[in-house]
XYZ file of C-alpha atoms in Angstrom:
523
model
C -27.545 -4.564 -17.405
C -26.508 -3.325 -13.950
C -27.609 -6.586 -12.338
C -25.763 -8.555 -15.029
C -22.505 -6.682 -14.396
C -22.851 -7.141 -10.639
C -23.421 -10.888 -11.140
C -20.356 -10.931 -13.388
C -18.340 -9.334 -10.620
C -19.289 -12.039 -8.131
C -18.785 -14.798 -10.704
C -15.238 -13.557 -11.373
C -14.619 -13.311 -7.650
C -15.842 -16.862 -7.085
C -13.653 -18.169 -9.899
C -10.610 -16.381 -8.499
C -11.199 -17.764 -5.010
C -11.755 -21.276 -6.398
C -8.426 -21.192 -8.223
C -6.511 -19.845 -5.228
C -7.323 -21.428 -1.833
C -4.950 -19.043 -0.049
C -6.750 -16.096 -1.576
C -10.032 -17.545 -0.311
C -8.543 -17.910 3.173
C -7.374 -14.291 3.022
C -10.877 -13.116 2.097
C -12.378 -15.092 4.987
C -9.830 -13.747 7.476
C -10.304 -10.230 6.167
C -14.060 -10.580 6.558
C -13.702 -11.833 10.134
C -11.381 -8.948 10.957
C -13.820 -6.480 9.388
C -16.751 -7.895 11.350
C -14.783 -7.690 14.587
C -13.923 -4.057 13.854
C -17.572 -3.393 13.028
C -18.612 -4.915 16.368
C -16.264 -2.584 18.248
C -17.586 0.415 16.308
C -21.224 -0.484 17.020
C -20.540 -0.941 20.732
C -18.664 2.366 20.890
C -21.430 4.259 19.090
C -24.065 2.707 21.333
C -22.208 3.977 24.401
C -22.044 7.433 22.814
C -25.833 7.591 22.847
C -25.691 8.284 26.587
C -22.990 10.945 26.207
C -23.613 14.670 25.592
C -24.819 15.511 22.101
C -21.745 17.650 21.454
C -19.471 14.656 22.063
C -21.534 12.450 19.757
C -21.306 15.098 17.043
C -17.539 15.446 17.478
C -16.870 11.712 17.267
C -19.216 11.249 14.292
C -17.635 14.078 12.302
C -14.022 13.120 12.967
C -14.645 9.396 12.480
C -16.664 9.921 9.306
C -14.047 12.259 7.830
C -11.292 9.719 8.534
C -13.413 7.063 6.833
C -13.873 9.143 3.670
C -10.215 10.178 3.592
C -9.098 6.579 4.051
C -11.286 5.269 1.245
C -10.200 8.048 -1.090
C -6.454 8.205 -0.554
C -5.292 4.924 1.028
C -5.282 3.130 -2.367
C -2.298 5.354 -3.241
C -0.293 3.755 -0.422
C -1.662 0.228 -0.228
C -2.784 -2.482 -2.595
C -5.459 -0.268 -4.153
C -9.164 -0.748 -4.836
C -10.840 -3.974 -5.885
C -11.238 -3.976 -9.666
C -12.575 -7.475 -10.214
C -14.630 -6.016 -13.047
C -11.958 -3.963 -14.796
C -13.572 -1.095 -16.759
C -10.787 -1.247 -19.357
C -11.865 -4.758 -20.347
C -15.405 -3.532 -20.967
C -14.324 -0.757 -23.327
C -15.233 -2.762 -26.453
C -18.787 -3.454 -25.275
C -21.602 -0.964 -26.006
C -22.406 -0.326 -22.361
C -23.793 3.155 -21.615
C -21.441 5.089 -19.377
C -24.145 5.757 -16.783
C -24.997 2.065 -16.597
C -21.359 1.128 -16.163
C -20.933 3.812 -13.528
C -23.882 2.528 -11.534
C -22.747 -1.094 -11.843
C -19.249 -0.272 -10.603
C -20.659 1.734 -7.698
C -22.981 -1.110 -6.677
C -20.114 -3.600 -6.984
C -17.991 -1.417 -4.727
C -20.706 -1.176 -2.100
C -21.355 -4.946 -2.179
C -17.698 -5.855 -1.626
C -16.522 -6.827 1.861
C -14.987 -3.385 2.616
C -18.076 -1.679 1.182
C -20.496 -3.727 3.269
C -18.480 -3.205 6.474
C -18.206 0.521 5.778
C -21.917 0.864 5.022
C -22.923 -0.986 8.184
C -20.515 1.091 10.273
C -21.911 4.276 8.736
C -25.503 3.190 9.417
C -24.512 2.399 12.994
C -24.020 6.131 13.590
C -27.801 6.244 13.885
C -27.397 4.473 17.236
C -25.877 7.640 18.670
C -29.214 9.411 18.197
C -31.655 6.543 18.784
C -33.273 8.408 21.668
C -34.401 11.065 19.154
C -36.032 9.057 16.323
C -36.257 11.900 13.785
C -32.572 12.712 14.154
C -31.769 8.989 13.964
C -33.594 8.792 10.610
C -31.608 11.788 9.344
C -28.405 10.083 10.548
C -29.277 6.962 8.526
C -29.850 9.029 5.375
C -26.567 10.877 5.907
C -24.809 7.557 6.515
C -25.958 6.301 3.109
C -24.608 9.448 1.462
C -21.357 9.148 3.409
C -20.849 5.490 2.467
C -21.521 6.264 -1.207
C -19.032 9.132 -1.017
C -16.411 6.681 0.258
C -16.919 4.262 -2.634
C -17.260 6.938 -5.320
C -14.235 8.818 -3.984
C -11.987 5.785 -4.254
C -13.236 4.979 -7.765
C -12.864 8.600 -8.826
C -9.224 8.771 -7.734
C -8.444 5.435 -9.380
C -10.001 6.597 -12.658
C -8.069 9.867 -12.518
C -4.726 8.180 -11.847
C -5.035 5.276 -14.286
C -3.668 7.395 -17.125
C -0.726 8.520 -15.046
C 0.918 5.134 -15.490
C 1.364 5.719 -19.226
C 4.498 7.546 -20.175
C 7.619 8.099 -18.170
C 7.074 11.843 -17.596
C 3.571 11.348 -16.264
C 4.807 8.493 -14.063
C 7.519 10.684 -12.577
C 4.987 13.465 -11.991
C 2.660 11.007 -10.248
C 5.477 9.831 -7.984
C 6.354 13.390 -7.017
C 2.710 14.318 -6.377
C 2.303 11.296 -4.119
C 5.661 11.797 -2.416
C 5.128 15.455 -1.424
C 2.138 14.873 0.883
C 3.807 11.769 2.272
C 6.874 13.778 3.243
C 4.558 16.217 5.008
C 3.300 13.387 7.202
C 6.248 14.032 9.507
C 5.248 17.537 10.574
C 1.582 16.488 10.434
C 2.182 13.663 12.916
C 4.217 16.053 15.064
C 1.387 18.580 15.070
C -1.207 15.915 15.841
C 0.844 14.496 18.705
C 0.942 17.990 20.203
C -2.773 18.481 19.706
C -3.708 15.143 21.247
C -2.103 16.199 24.510
C -5.038 18.578 24.864
C -7.538 16.243 23.240
C -10.630 17.256 25.175
C -10.329 20.910 24.226
C -8.840 20.510 20.746
C -10.990 17.714 19.283
C -14.244 19.714 19.237
C -12.399 22.529 17.456
C -11.047 20.059 14.900
C -14.546 18.643 14.401
C -15.955 22.147 13.826
C -13.359 22.791 11.122
C -13.670 19.347 9.505
C -17.448 19.710 9.428
C -17.087 22.417 6.768
C -14.914 20.242 4.514
C -16.197 17.805 1.863
C -14.976 14.906 4.004
C -16.833 15.667 7.208
C -19.817 17.834 6.238
C -22.426 15.096 5.799
C -21.515 13.508 9.135
C -22.181 16.765 11.004
C -25.844 17.052 10.022
C -27.399 14.871 12.797
C -25.189 16.480 15.440
C -26.135 19.958 14.261
C -29.816 19.108 14.651
C -29.203 17.583 18.071
C -27.483 20.724 19.410
C -30.134 23.005 17.903
C -28.411 24.384 14.785
C -30.755 23.604 11.861
C -29.193 26.272 9.633
C -25.742 24.732 9.946
C -27.284 21.311 9.371
C -28.800 22.476 6.082
C -25.494 23.937 4.893
C -23.577 20.812 5.873
C -26.134 18.645 4.084
C -25.729 20.770 0.954
C -21.934 20.433 1.109
C -22.162 16.667 1.646
C -24.625 16.082 -1.190
C -22.653 18.421 -3.436
C -19.485 16.485 -2.694
C -21.107 13.214 -3.747
C -22.512 14.768 -6.917
C -19.188 16.399 -7.822
C -17.192 13.224 -7.145
C -19.620 11.229 -9.278
C -19.334 13.756 -12.120
C -15.537 13.707 -12.016
C -15.532 9.902 -11.901
C -17.903 9.750 -14.867
C -15.720 12.134 -16.864
C -12.505 10.268 -16.043
C -14.072 6.849 -16.757
C -15.566 8.035 -20.037
C -12.249 9.507 -21.088
C -10.372 6.334 -20.135
C -12.771 4.119 -22.110
C -12.801 6.304 -25.235
C -9.073 6.967 -25.258
C -7.342 4.166 -23.353
C -3.974 4.991 -21.844
C -1.106 3.850 -24.013
C 2.553 3.704 -23.256
C 4.673 6.482 -24.698
C 7.988 5.100 -23.649
C 8.978 4.407 -27.255
C 7.726 7.649 -28.749
C 11.265 8.854 -29.226
C 14.319 7.146 -30.606
C 16.181 5.036 -28.095
C 19.969 5.032 -28.180
C 22.065 2.153 -26.893
C 21.017 -0.877 -24.919
C 20.514 0.816 -21.583
C 21.390 -1.379 -18.643
C 21.997 -4.313 -20.977
C 25.196 -2.607 -22.139
C 26.368 -2.253 -18.532
C 25.970 -5.830 -17.314
C 27.769 -8.862 -18.672
C 26.221 -10.908 -21.464
C 25.337 -13.796 -19.159
C 21.961 -15.044 -17.963
C 22.559 -13.395 -14.597
C 23.575 -10.127 -16.252
C 20.557 -10.180 -18.575
C 18.138 -10.742 -15.676
C 19.845 -7.980 -13.675
C 19.597 -5.530 -16.592
C 15.937 -6.344 -17.200
C 15.073 -6.107 -13.494
C 16.882 -2.773 -13.112
C 15.039 -1.443 -16.163
C 11.779 -2.377 -14.445
C 12.893 -0.599 -11.283
C 13.501 2.564 -13.307
C 10.370 2.504 -15.477
C 7.621 0.369 -13.989
C 5.217 2.455 -11.828
C 4.450 -0.581 -9.676
C 8.084 -0.677 -8.522
C 8.164 3.098 -8.024
C 5.126 2.832 -5.777
C 6.959 0.389 -3.491
C 9.891 2.807 -3.076
C 7.781 5.720 -1.835
C 8.268 4.612 1.774
C 12.084 4.915 1.566
C 12.259 8.742 1.783
C 9.187 8.708 4.006
C 10.946 6.830 6.836
C 13.726 9.348 7.583
C 11.285 12.262 7.215
C 8.852 10.887 9.819
C 11.589 9.750 12.219
C 13.390 13.084 11.933
C 10.330 15.154 12.790
C 9.297 12.820 15.584
C 12.796 12.811 17.084
C 13.079 16.563 16.684
C 9.868 17.029 18.647
C 11.193 15.039 21.590
C 14.597 16.730 21.434
C 16.372 13.352 21.266
C 17.821 12.635 17.811
C 18.982 9.154 18.779
C 15.754 7.851 17.291
C 17.268 8.543 13.871
C 19.446 5.474 14.386
C 16.414 3.358 13.482
C 16.314 4.815 9.965
C 19.068 2.600 8.557
C 17.645 -0.723 9.826
C 14.071 0.153 8.795
C 15.109 1.119 5.269
C 17.312 -1.986 5.089
C 14.284 -4.182 5.821
C 12.123 -2.377 3.257
C 14.729 -2.598 0.509
C 15.795 -6.130 1.362
C 12.207 -7.341 1.097
C 11.462 -5.251 -2.003
C 11.995 -8.180 -4.413
C 9.433 -10.240 -2.517
C 6.937 -9.959 -5.390
C 9.430 -9.637 -8.250
C 8.332 -12.751 -10.141
C 4.677 -11.860 -9.563
C 5.293 -8.472 -11.185
C 6.769 -10.246 -14.219
C 3.410 -11.872 -14.864
C 3.432 -13.878 -18.130
C 6.796 -12.336 -19.127
C 8.246 -14.923 -16.757
C 7.686 -17.425 -19.565
C 10.765 -15.948 -21.297
C 12.906 -17.299 -18.478
C 11.437 -20.767 -18.917
C 11.668 -20.728 -22.710
C 15.272 -19.513 -22.765
C 16.376 -22.009 -20.127
C 17.578 -19.442 -17.595
C 18.435 -21.312 -14.425
C 16.661 -20.450 -11.216
C 19.958 -19.538 -9.597
C 20.794 -17.056 -12.376
C 17.307 -15.573 -12.039
C 17.731 -15.149 -8.280
C 21.214 -13.609 -8.509
C 20.148 -11.271 -11.296
C 17.300 -9.820 -9.270
C 19.475 -9.525 -6.151
C 22.200 -7.689 -8.078
C 19.667 -5.324 -9.671
C 18.140 -4.147 -6.397
C 21.561 -4.019 -4.700
C 22.794 -1.471 -7.250
C 20.785 1.267 -5.533
C 19.579 -0.371 -2.301
C 23.001 -1.152 -0.813
C 24.396 2.398 -1.192
C 21.101 3.826 0.062
C 21.208 1.664 3.186
C 24.817 2.583 3.953
C 24.315 6.306 3.274
C 21.205 6.554 5.447
C 22.867 4.618 8.265
C 25.925 6.876 8.227
C 23.771 10.006 7.882
C 21.605 9.036 10.864
C 24.711 8.495 12.988
C 26.109 11.842 11.851
C 22.935 13.833 12.547
C 22.446 12.213 15.957
C 26.173 12.613 16.746
C 26.500 8.935 17.714
C 29.711 8.042 15.928
C 30.587 5.443 18.580
C 27.616 3.402 17.334
C 28.418 3.632 13.618
C 29.993 0.202 13.197
C 27.280 -1.543 15.206
C 24.516 0.205 13.266
C 26.162 -0.780 9.993
C 26.218 -4.361 11.252
C 22.500 -4.284 12.049
C 21.529 -2.566 8.784
C 23.649 -4.729 6.495
C 22.608 -7.885 8.329
C 18.924 -7.049 7.881
C 19.459 -6.097 4.245
C 21.319 -9.280 3.287
C 18.948 -11.499 5.259
C 15.970 -9.736 3.680
C 17.355 -10.444 0.208
C 17.836 -14.079 1.197
C 14.243 -14.484 2.357
C 12.852 -12.609 -0.656
C 14.847 -14.802 -3.030
C 13.525 -17.910 -1.323
C 9.850 -16.944 -1.044
C 9.481 -15.365 -4.488
C 10.971 -18.503 -5.992
C 8.045 -20.560 -4.790
C 4.976 -18.339 -4.351
C 3.136 -15.991 -6.697
C 1.067 -13.185 -5.213
C -1.929 -11.301 -6.566
C -0.450 -7.991 -7.736
C -1.413 -5.519 -10.492
C -0.493 -6.887 -13.925
C 1.882 -4.991 -16.248
C 0.057 -2.011 -17.719
C -2.679 -2.150 -15.081
C -3.457 0.668 -12.733
C -0.696 0.375 -10.081
C -3.382 1.020 -7.434
C -5.482 -1.933 -8.572
C -6.185 -4.648 -6.015
C -7.429 -8.199 -6.325
C -9.888 -9.720 -3.810
C -7.901 -11.069 -0.874
C -4.605 -10.354 -2.608
C -3.524 -7.569 -0.287
C -4.450 -9.567 2.812
C -2.593 -12.657 1.551
C 0.501 -10.594 0.873
C 0.227 -8.951 4.285
C 0.088 -12.322 6.077
C 3.014 -13.633 4.078
C 5.050 -10.498 4.740
C 4.311 -10.695 8.467
C 5.616 -14.274 8.580
C 8.702 -13.262 6.597
C 9.398 -10.272 8.840
C 9.243 -12.568 11.865
C 11.719 -14.957 10.241
C 13.917 -12.006 9.283
C 14.043 -10.773 12.870
C 15.014 -14.226 14.129
C 17.691 -14.806 11.498
C 19.268 -11.379 12.026
C 19.145 -11.689 15.814
C 22.873 -12.526 16.350
C 24.272 -9.289 14.891
C 21.507 -7.225 16.500
C 22.155 -8.681 19.953
C 25.905 -8.143 19.645
C 25.464 -4.539 18.540
C 22.938 -3.735 21.286
C 25.165 -5.250 23.982
C 28.040 -3.181 22.583
C 25.922 -0.026 22.804
C 24.889 -0.798 26.381
C 28.417 -1.590 27.571
C 30.183 1.030 25.403
C 32.281 -1.785 23.951
C 33.044 -0.810 20.364
C 34.778 -4.115 19.671
C 31.381 -5.801 19.845
C 30.264 -3.440 17.094
C 33.038 -4.715 14.837
C 32.094 -8.290 15.720
C 28.480 -7.481 14.894
C 29.511 -6.106 11.494
C 31.615 -9.201 10.775
C 28.790 -11.519 11.820
C 26.351 -9.550 9.671
C 28.537 -9.856 6.587
C 29.380 -13.525 7.115
C 26.007 -14.746 8.352
C 24.017 -12.479 6.051
C 26.167 -13.425 3.076
C 25.811 -17.109 3.904
C 22.053 -16.818 4.249
C 21.911 -14.948 0.942
C 23.799 -17.727 -0.836
C 21.502 -20.324 0.742
C 18.404 -18.313 -0.094
C 19.469 -17.807 -3.713
C 20.377 -21.463 -4.233
C 17.306 -22.797 -2.453
C 15.023 -20.298 -4.149
C 16.658 -21.081 -7.491
C 16.067 -24.790 -7.019
C 12.423 -24.155 -6.116
C 12.079 -21.998 -9.214
C 13.597 -24.738 -11.394
C 11.298 -27.365 -9.906
C 8.113 -25.282 -9.884
C 8.655 -22.860 -12.776
C 5.772 -24.170 -14.925
C 3.384 -24.167 -11.950
C 4.443 -20.605 -11.140
C 3.713 -19.565 -14.725
C 0.238 -21.112 -14.509
C -0.452 -19.118 -11.332
C 0.754 -15.943 -13.015
C -1.390 -16.590 -16.104
C -4.467 -16.893 -13.898
C -3.786 -13.381 -12.632
C -3.591 -11.876 -16.104
């Protein structure tokens, strides 16, 4: 049964890559990038074999802990884990929970990230190749560490899958994710201070991390090499216990999810009024805007994309405060403007098969584009302006206010223009409605990343006029150039937005059925 489920995983992956050439290209590029990273890791570990044993232990512990932490928590911030074989779709089949657990674990290890991670973990044995017995212990610990990475990510995904059901739970999930993200500011500040004394601080950090579930198993070979077998035994016990505990929690969460699937509770109480539909006009554009704004308020996939908005000023503030120069806060407005302007990049992809309603009702592509732009502008435009003004106020740079508004508004309007154009032609592999918001499709995240990089480059070029004018005004203390920059931003950005909406609308009209077919394949 395990072998059958693993074969099913690769069959589904092959079918997905056959249907989407770009997704196949993304998988190939991601594999090449992973292999290049693996090569650098192997070379670095090989050089460590000639270094003192204490240094090899320090690097192994810190690197291994980062690896486990990344696998466990990065799905909360990125495109999530690969769930080609979705456990929820197997709920109706009489598959023993232990069999399913083993099949999912093997599938995770045999994915591209799993293979690269496993090989990198096994490469830690190169650090101790001059002592064969310790090298064998390092290989065994590497296997446990790699399994902990895969099981940890699956465990967190299984625990959070139910959080997407119900508005209260969704809000709680957002807050729980947001709190540690906001603490990244002081964390980065503390780390930047520590790294100034890296040689003396890093071994201390490694000693502390070695007693945590994330770094314990990686400390075992180093402990033996420096002559501490007692510590090695304790670290091995912690590492093995971590894997066992994570597996038990994953099994419990998966069993619970399969027996009692998460269901939406958004309609458990009586709804009054029409919500946003009573606010907007009864036109196609107004209807699309109301529906899109409802998604922004209730869909956890949209909420996940907004986490970075409060994160930006928090990180910049702490970093600027550490240097004593608050002028760095001036970057907050433009950065947030880019994030919010590009936030409707995957709007149609998030619709999934619900996009068929637009085709069936005859909503024009232009109305669809304007509706989505208006919806995000309701909260994004005030947020951009407020953060820009606030950053100028805190940094006491009032002479740069107009120029900064020109840069921020220009980036925001141009970002909306590009998003309206791209999302009118391309569908991206994103979690479907009702899916775990941390779910990822093979190659989907890499495809989206490449597309976003190209769009960011185009955005920088298109918004260059207002940015150049504002920067020259800052350098020459000429505030009139700031006003010119603001005017150019509004005129040029507004013009680009109109072009982007019309062009994107025409593409949507011409390719709407093909877009729906692409979205249906992702269901």
